[in-house]
């Protein structure tokens, strides 16, 4: 099993870099300084603020990526101090909020009766069911319309990725490498998949399970894309996204922490110190692969796959074969989130509270706004002409991209 330090403290590898970046300690810590933003930048796209709100204390120093979700015109968000809330996605008006109490402490170091549940990873919503995991190994289910409690399932480790809801299952990935299928009505465990041996050291993060066509796809901490049967959790196939080679533990880090993407029957995944790979979903056979080290999620456009590498450079690759299309290094070392595609643009956010729009055709910077002075770690969420972002202090911003 993984060492406790990896799973409970995010001062490991890139997690520490982001924290230090926020403290401007580059010279002292021998880190590369962030690329300065152009002072006389002229926007070529029009972006307007629609609304801002706040959900609790956000992610704080937990290192988790709290990403809201929007379903049927409602935005749902949570925070590590036990708060979950629903907002009107168009106006930001709060529809309801709840605070959940837990009997277990953050890192399992004893019990603290009556403390707030430490929500993590963002909520999943389907119909009137909302499910969300916690840092103390629980999954809570509640009514999406009012936050009324449904059930509570206790697992063996932290849940820092959003669950997936598919049919009558809530599918959950835990930090010890296990994947669970829970009954959506009761929370009862239907099946569990154990990856077995997992690395002693890895980055702070997990990919959200992807459920499609009766199969669950996950990225593993040892650089694999794994396919499981949804009905019983049996492994169908696995494909390596990274080799895990290197002289030191840091060099051997090869987590596949970004979301797995599916278009038709083709999967796209990437890993730290690894490759960006297109895979045939039914067979698990690689279609093409190219070197690309990332710890964030990818995004798909009409003809391109977009990603941010571990240096903060934004790349576009041809979807059919992985050839380079363009690269933008104007935001290098700003510890960017994964990108999100929005029509003819690409959206990323950084560790200094800025949100950036790039032209999807050539990567040129097109617009920017600033939510706050706090880091934004979770991938922006695009819904039509609106982008939603959340910083580590729980500030949520909605921004509208004008039509061209």
Coordinates of C-alpha atoms in Angstrom, one line a residue:
X1 CA 0.0 0.0 0.0
X2 CA 1.0 3.6 -0.4
X3 CA 2.8 5.5 2.4
X4 CA 0.5 7.7 4.5
X5 CA 2.5 10.8 3.7
X6 CA 1.6 10.5 0.0
X7 CA -2.0 10.2 0.7
X8 CA -2.5 12.7 3.5
X9 CA 0.0 15.5 2.7
X10 CA 0.3 17.1 -0.7
X11 CA 3.9 18.4 -0.2
X12 CA 5.1 15.9 -2.8
X13 CA 6.6 16.7 -6.1
X14 CA 4.3 19.1 -8.1
X15 CA 2.1 19.7 -5.1
X16 CA 4.9 21.4 -3.3
X17 CA 5.8 23.5 -6.3
X18 CA 2.3 24.9 -6.5
X19 CA 2.4 25.8 -2.8
X20 CA 5.8 27.4 -3.1
X21 CA 4.7 29.3 -6.2
X22 CA 1.9 30.9 -4.2
X23 CA 4.5 32.1 -1.7
X24 CA 6.8 33.5 -4.4
X25 CA 9.7 31.5 -3.0
X26 CA 11.4 30.7 -6.3
X27 CA 14.9 31.9 -5.6
X28 CA 15.0 30.3 -2.1
X29 CA 13.6 27.0 -3.4
X30 CA 15.5 26.9 -6.7
X31 CA 12.2 26.9 -8.7
X32 CA 11.7 28.5 -12.0
X33 CA 9.7 31.8 -11.7
X34 CA 6.4 32.1 -13.5
X35 CA 6.4 33.7 -16.9
X36 CA 5.2 37.3 -16.4
X37 CA 1.9 38.2 -18.1
X38 CA 2.1 40.8 -20.9
X39 CA 1.4 44.2 -19.3
X40 CA 0.0 45.7 -22.5
X41 CA -2.1 42.7 -23.5
X42 CA -4.8 43.4 -26.1
X43 CA -7.7 41.0 -25.9
X44 CA -9.1 39.6 -29.1
X45 CA -12.1 37.9 -27.4
X46 CA -14.7 39.5 -25.2
X47 CA -15.2 37.9 -21.8
X48 CA -17.6 39.3 -19.2
X49 CA -18.1 38.3 -15.5
X50 CA -21.6 36.9 -15.0
X51 CA -21.5 36.2 -11.2
X52 CA -19.3 35.2 -8.3
X53 CA -20.1 33.2 -5.2
X54 CA -18.4 31.3 -2.5
X55 CA -18.6 27.7 -1.1
X56 CA -17.1 27.4 2.4
X57 CA -13.3 27.4 2.7
X58 CA -12.7 25.6 -0.6
X59 CA -9.9 23.1 -0.9
X60 CA -7.6 25.0 1.4
X61 CA -4.2 23.3 1.8
X62 CA -5.6 19.8 1.2
X63 CA -4.2 19.6 -2.3
X64 CA -7.5 18.3 -3.8
X65 CA -9.0 19.8 -6.9
X66 CA -12.6 20.9 -6.1
X67 CA -14.3 21.2 -9.5
X68 CA -18.0 22.2 -9.5
X69 CA -20.5 20.5 -11.8
X70 CA -23.5 21.8 -13.7
X71 CA -26.6 19.7 -14.3
X72 CA -29.9 20.9 -15.7
X73 CA -29.1 24.6 -15.1
X74 CA -27.9 24.0 -11.5
X75 CA -24.2 24.3 -10.3
X76 CA -23.2 22.1 -7.4
X77 CA -20.1 22.6 -5.4
X78 CA -18.5 21.5 -2.1
X79 CA -15.6 22.3 0.3
X80 CA -13.3 20.5 2.7
X81 CA -15.0 22.1 5.7
X82 CA -18.2 20.0 5.1
X83 CA -20.3 22.3 3.0
X84 CA -22.1 21.4 -0.2
X85 CA -24.4 23.8 -2.0
X86 CA -26.4 24.3 -5.2
X87 CA -26.5 27.6 -7.2
X88 CA -28.6 28.8 -10.1
X89 CA -26.0 28.4 -12.9
X90 CA -27.2 31.4 -14.8
X91 CA -27.4 33.9 -11.9
X92 CA -25.3 32.5 -9.0
X93 CA -28.3 32.6 -6.6
X94 CA -27.9 30.0 -3.9
X95 CA -30.7 27.5 -4.0
X96 CA -29.7 25.5 -1.0
X97 CA -26.7 24.6 1.2
X98 CA -25.9 21.9 3.7
X99 CA -23.2 21.2 6.3
X100 CA -22.4 17.6 6.9
X101 CA -21.0 16.5 10.3
X102 CA -18.5 13.6 10.5
X103 CA -17.1 11.6 13.4
X104 CA -13.7 11.1 11.9
X105 CA -10.8 13.4 11.6
X106 CA -9.0 14.5 8.4
X107 CA -6.2 12.0 8.2
X108 CA -7.7 9.3 10.4
X109 CA -5.6 10.4 13.4
X110 CA -8.2 9.5 16.0
X111 CA -11.8 10.6 16.1
X112 CA -13.2 14.1 16.6
X113 CA -16.9 13.8 17.2
X114 CA -19.0 16.4 15.5
X115 CA -16.4 17.8 13.1
X116 CA -17.3 18.8 9.5
X117 CA -17.1 16.3 6.8
X118 CA -14.0 16.9 4.6
X119 CA -15.6 16.8 1.1
X120 CA -13.1 16.4 -1.7
X121 CA -13.0 16.0 -5.5
X122 CA -16.2 17.7 -6.4
X123 CA -19.8 16.2 -6.5
X124 CA -21.3 14.0 -9.1
X125 CA -25.0 14.5 -9.9
X126 CA -27.5 12.3 -11.9
X127 CA -31.2 12.9 -11.7
X128 CA -32.0 13.6 -8.1
X129 CA -28.9 11.9 -6.7
X130 CA -25.8 13.8 -5.6
X131 CA -22.7 11.8 -4.5
X132 CA -19.5 13.1 -3.1
X133 CA -16.5 11.6 -1.3
X134 CA -14.4 12.8 1.7
X135 CA -10.8 12.9 2.9
X136 CA -11.8 10.5 5.7
X137 CA -12.9 7.8 3.4
X138 CA -16.7 8.3 3.2
X139 CA -19.1 8.7 0.3
X140 CA -22.2 10.7 1.1
X141 CA -25.3 10.6 -1.1
X142 CA -28.1 13.2 -0.9
X143 CA -31.0 14.6 -2.8
X144 CA -29.9 17.0 -5.6
X145 CA -33.0 19.1 -5.2
X146 CA -32.6 20.0 -1.6
X147 CA -29.5 18.3 -0.1
X148 CA -31.5 15.9 2.0
X149 CA -29.4 12.9 3.2
X150 CA -29.8 9.5 1.5
X151 CA -26.9 7.3 2.7
X152 CA -23.3 7.2 3.9
X153 CA -20.8 4.5 2.8
X154 CA -17.5 4.1 4.6
X155 CA -14.5 3.0 2.5
X156 CA -10.9 2.2 3.3
X157 CA -9.1 5.4 2.1
X158 CA -9.5 9.0 1.0
X159 CA -11.8 9.8 -1.9
X160 CA -10.3 12.8 -3.7
X161 CA -11.8 12.3 -7.1
X162 CA -15.4 12.9 -8.0
X163 CA -17.5 9.7 -8.2
X164 CA -19.2 8.7 -11.4
X165 CA -22.9 7.8 -11.4
X166 CA -24.0 5.3 -14.1
X167 CA -27.3 3.5 -14.0
X168 CA -27.9 2.1 -10.5
X169 CA -24.2 2.4 -9.5
X170 CA -22.1 5.1 -7.8
X171 CA -18.5 4.3 -8.9
X172 CA -15.8 5.5 -6.6
X173 CA -12.0 5.6 -6.8
X174 CA -10.0 5.7 -3.5
X175 CA -6.4 6.8 -2.8
X176 CA -5.3 3.2 -1.9
X177 CA -5.8 2.1 -5.5
X178 CA -9.2 0.5 -5.2
X179 CA -12.4 1.1 -7.2
X180 CA -15.8 0.5 -5.8
X181 CA -19.2 0.0 -7.3
X182 CA -21.9 1.1 -4.8
X183 CA -25.6 0.7 -5.0
X184 CA -27.0 4.1 -5.9
X185 CA -30.1 3.5 -3.8
X186 CA -28.5 2.2 -0.6
X187 CA -24.7 2.8 -0.8
X188 CA -24.2 -1.0 -0.3
X189 CA -21.0 -2.3 -1.9
X190 CA -21.7 -4.3 -5.0
X191 CA -18.1 -4.9 -6.0
X192 CA -14.6 -3.8 -5.4
X193 CA -11.5 -3.8 -7.7
X194 CA -8.1 -3.8 -6.1
X195 CA -5.1 -2.7 -8.2
X196 CA -2.8 -4.6 -5.9
X197 CA 0.7 -3.1 -5.6
X198 CA 0.7 0.6 -6.0
X199 CA 3.7 3.0 -5.9
X200 CA 5.1 4.1 -2.6
X201 CA 5.3 7.7 -3.9
X202 CA 3.0 9.4 -6.3
X203 CA 1.4 12.8 -7.0
X204 CA -1.5 14.1 -5.1
X205 CA -4.5 13.3 -7.3
X206 CA -6.7 10.6 -8.9
X207 CA -8.6 10.5 -12.1
X208 CA -12.4 10.5 -12.0
X209 CA -13.8 7.2 -13.2
X210 CA -15.3 7.2 -16.6
X211 CA -18.3 5.0 -17.1
X212 CA -19.5 4.3 -20.7
X213 CA -21.0 1.3 -22.6
X214 CA -21.0 -1.0 -19.6
X215 CA -17.3 -0.3 -18.9
X216 CA -15.5 1.7 -16.3
X217 CA -12.2 3.4 -17.3
X218 CA -9.6 4.7 -14.7
X219 CA -6.1 6.1 -14.8
X220 CA -3.8 4.4 -12.2
X221 CA -1.0 5.7 -10.0
X222 CA 1.4 3.5 -11.8
X223 CA 0.7 5.0 -15.3
X224 CA -1.9 2.7 -16.7
X225 CA -5.3 3.0 -18.2
X226 CA -7.5 0.2 -16.9
X227 CA -10.9 -1.0 -18.2
X228 CA -13.3 -2.8 -15.8
X229 CA -16.7 -4.4 -16.3
X230 CA -19.3 -2.1 -14.8
X231 CA -21.5 -4.9 -13.6
X232 CA -18.9 -6.8 -11.5
X233 CA -15.6 -4.8 -11.5
X234 CA -13.7 -7.5 -13.4
X235 CA -10.7 -6.2 -15.3
X236 CA -11.0 -6.4 -19.0
X237 CA -7.7 -4.9 -20.1
X238 CA -5.0 -2.4 -19.2
X239 CA -2.7 -0.3 -21.3
X240 CA 0.5 1.5 -20.1
X241 CA 0.7 5.3 -20.5
X242 CA 4.1 5.5 -18.9
X243 CA 7.0 3.1 -18.2
X244 CA 7.9 4.2 -14.6
X245 CA 11.6 4.2 -15.5
X246 CA 14.2 6.4 -13.8
X247 CA 17.0 6.5 -11.3
X248 CA 15.2 8.1 -8.5
X249 CA 11.7 7.9 -7.0
X250 CA 10.9 11.3 -8.4
X251 CA 12.0 10.3 -11.9
X252 CA 9.8 7.2 -11.6
X253 CA 6.6 9.1 -10.8
X254 CA 4.2 8.2 -13.6
X255 CA 0.7 8.9 -12.3
X256 CA -2.2 9.0 -14.8
X257 CA -4.2 11.5 -12.7
X258 CA -6.1 13.4 -15.5
X259 CA -9.6 12.5 -16.7
X260 CA -9.8 9.7 -19.3
X261 CA -11.6 11.1 -22.5
X262 CA -13.8 9.1 -24.8
X263 CA -14.9 10.0 -28.3
X264 CA -16.8 7.4 -30.2
X265 CA -14.8 4.2 -29.5
X266 CA -11.5 6.0 -29.0
X267 CA -10.0 6.8 -25.6
X268 CA -7.4 9.4 -24.8
X269 CA -5.2 9.4 -21.7
X270 CA -1.9 10.7 -20.6
X271 CA 0.5 10.3 -17.7
X272 CA 3.2 12.2 -15.8
X273 CA 6.7 11.3 -17.2
X274 CA 4.8 9.3 -19.8
X275 CA 2.8 9.5 -23.1
X276 CA -0.3 10.9 -24.6
X277 CA -2.0 7.8 -26.1
X278 CA -5.1 7.2 -28.2
X279 CA -6.5 3.7 -27.5
X280 CA -9.2 1.6 -29.1
X281 CA -11.8 1.3 -26.3
X282 CA -13.2 -2.2 -27.1
X283 CA -9.8 -3.9 -27.4
X284 CA -7.4 -1.7 -25.4
X285 CA -5.1 -1.6 -28.4
X286 CA -3.1 1.6 -28.8
X287 CA -3.8 3.6 -32.0
X288 CA -1.0 6.1 -31.6
X289 CA 1.3 7.4 -28.8
X290 CA 3.7 10.3 -28.3
X291 CA 5.8 11.5 -25.4
X292 CA 4.0 14.0 -23.3
X293 CA 4.3 14.5 -19.6
X294 CA 1.3 16.0 -17.8
X295 CA -0.4 15.8 -14.4
X296 CA -3.6 17.4 -15.6
X297 CA -6.6 16.5 -17.7
X298 CA -6.7 16.7 -21.5
X299 CA -9.4 18.3 -23.6
X300 CA -10.8 17.4 -27.0
X301 CA -11.6 19.8 -29.9
X302 CA -13.0 19.1 -33.3
X303 CA -9.6 18.0 -34.8
X304 CA -7.2 18.3 -31.9
X305 CA -6.3 17.0 -28.5
X306 CA -5.2 19.7 -26.1
X307 CA -3.0 19.4 -23.0
X308 CA -0.7 21.3 -20.6
X309 CA 2.6 19.7 -20.0
X310 CA 4.5 19.6 -16.7
X311 CA 6.2 22.9 -17.5
X312 CA 3.0 24.8 -18.1
X313 CA 3.2 24.8 -21.9
X314 CA -0.1 24.4 -23.7
X315 CA 0.0 22.0 -26.7
X316 CA -2.4 21.0 -29.5
X317 CA -2.0 17.6 -31.2
X318 CA -3.7 16.2 -34.2
X319 CA -6.4 13.7 -33.1
X320 CA -5.8 11.3 -36.0
X321 CA -2.1 10.7 -35.4
X322 CA -0.7 12.8 -32.5
X323 CA 1.3 15.2 -34.7
X324 CA 2.2 18.6 -33.2
X325 CA -0.2 21.4 -34.3
X326 CA 1.0 24.2 -32.0
X327 CA 2.6 25.1 -28.7
X328 CA 2.1 28.2 -26.4
X329 CA 4.8 28.8 -23.8
X330 CA 3.5 32.3 -22.8
X331 CA 2.1 30.8 -19.5
X332 CA 5.1 28.6 -18.7
X333 CA 5.7 27.8 -15.0
X334 CA 2.4 29.4 -13.9
X335 CA 1.2 25.9 -12.8
X336 CA -1.8 25.7 -15.1
X337 CA -4.9 23.7 -14.7
X338 CA -5.9 21.2 -17.4
X339 CA -7.5 22.9 -20.4
X340 CA -11.1 23.0 -21.4
X341 CA -12.4 23.5 -24.9
X342 CA -14.9 26.2 -25.6
X343 CA -15.9 26.6 -29.2
X344 CA -13.0 28.2 -31.1
X345 CA -11.1 28.8 -27.8
X346 CA -9.3 26.9 -25.1
X347 CA -9.5 27.9 -21.4
X348 CA -6.9 27.3 -18.7
X349 CA -6.4 28.8 -15.2
X350 CA -3.3 29.3 -13.1
X351 CA -1.9 29.4 -9.6
X352 CA -2.3 33.2 -9.4
X353 CA -6.1 33.3 -9.9
X354 CA -6.1 34.2 -13.6
X355 CA -8.2 32.5 -16.2
X356 CA -6.8 32.6 -19.8
X357 CA -8.5 32.0 -23.2
X358 CA -6.4 30.8 -26.1
X359 CA -7.4 30.6 -29.8
X360 CA -7.9 26.9 -30.6
X361 CA -6.5 27.4 -34.1
X362 CA -3.0 28.6 -33.2
X363 CA -2.8 28.9 -29.4
X364 CA -2.5 32.7 -29.4
X365 CA -3.7 34.3 -26.1
X366 CA -7.1 35.9 -26.7
X367 CA -8.5 37.1 -23.3
X368 CA -7.9 36.9 -19.5
X369 CA -9.7 37.7 -16.3
X370 CA -8.8 37.3 -12.7
X371 CA -11.0 35.6 -10.2
X372 CA -8.9 36.3 -7.1
X373 CA -5.3 36.2 -6.0
X374 CA -5.6 32.5 -4.9
X375 CA -4.6 29.5 -6.9
X376 CA -7.1 27.8 -9.2
X377 CA -6.2 24.1 -9.4
X378 CA -9.2 22.4 -10.9
X379 CA -9.9 22.3 -14.6
X380 CA -12.3 25.0 -15.7
X381 CA -15.8 23.8 -16.4
X382 CA -17.4 24.9 -19.8
X383 CA -21.1 24.8 -20.3
X384 CA -22.1 26.5 -23.5
X385 CA -20.8 30.1 -23.6
X386 CA -20.1 30.1 -19.9
X387 CA -16.9 29.1 -18.0
X388 CA -17.0 28.2 -14.3
X389 CA -13.8 28.2 -12.2
X390 CA -13.2 27.7 -8.4
X391 CA -10.1 28.7 -6.5
X392 CA -8.6 27.1 -3.4
X393 CA -10.5 29.4 -1.1
X394 CA -13.9 28.4 -2.5
X395 CA -14.5 31.5 -4.7
X396 CA -16.5 30.5 -7.7
X397 CA -16.6 32.7 -10.8
X398 CA -18.8 32.4 -13.9
X399 CA -17.6 34.1 -17.1
X400 CA -19.3 34.5 -20.4
X401 CA -17.5 34.4 -23.8
X402 CA -19.2 36.6 -26.3
X403 CA -20.1 35.0 -29.6
X404 CA -18.0 35.8 -32.6

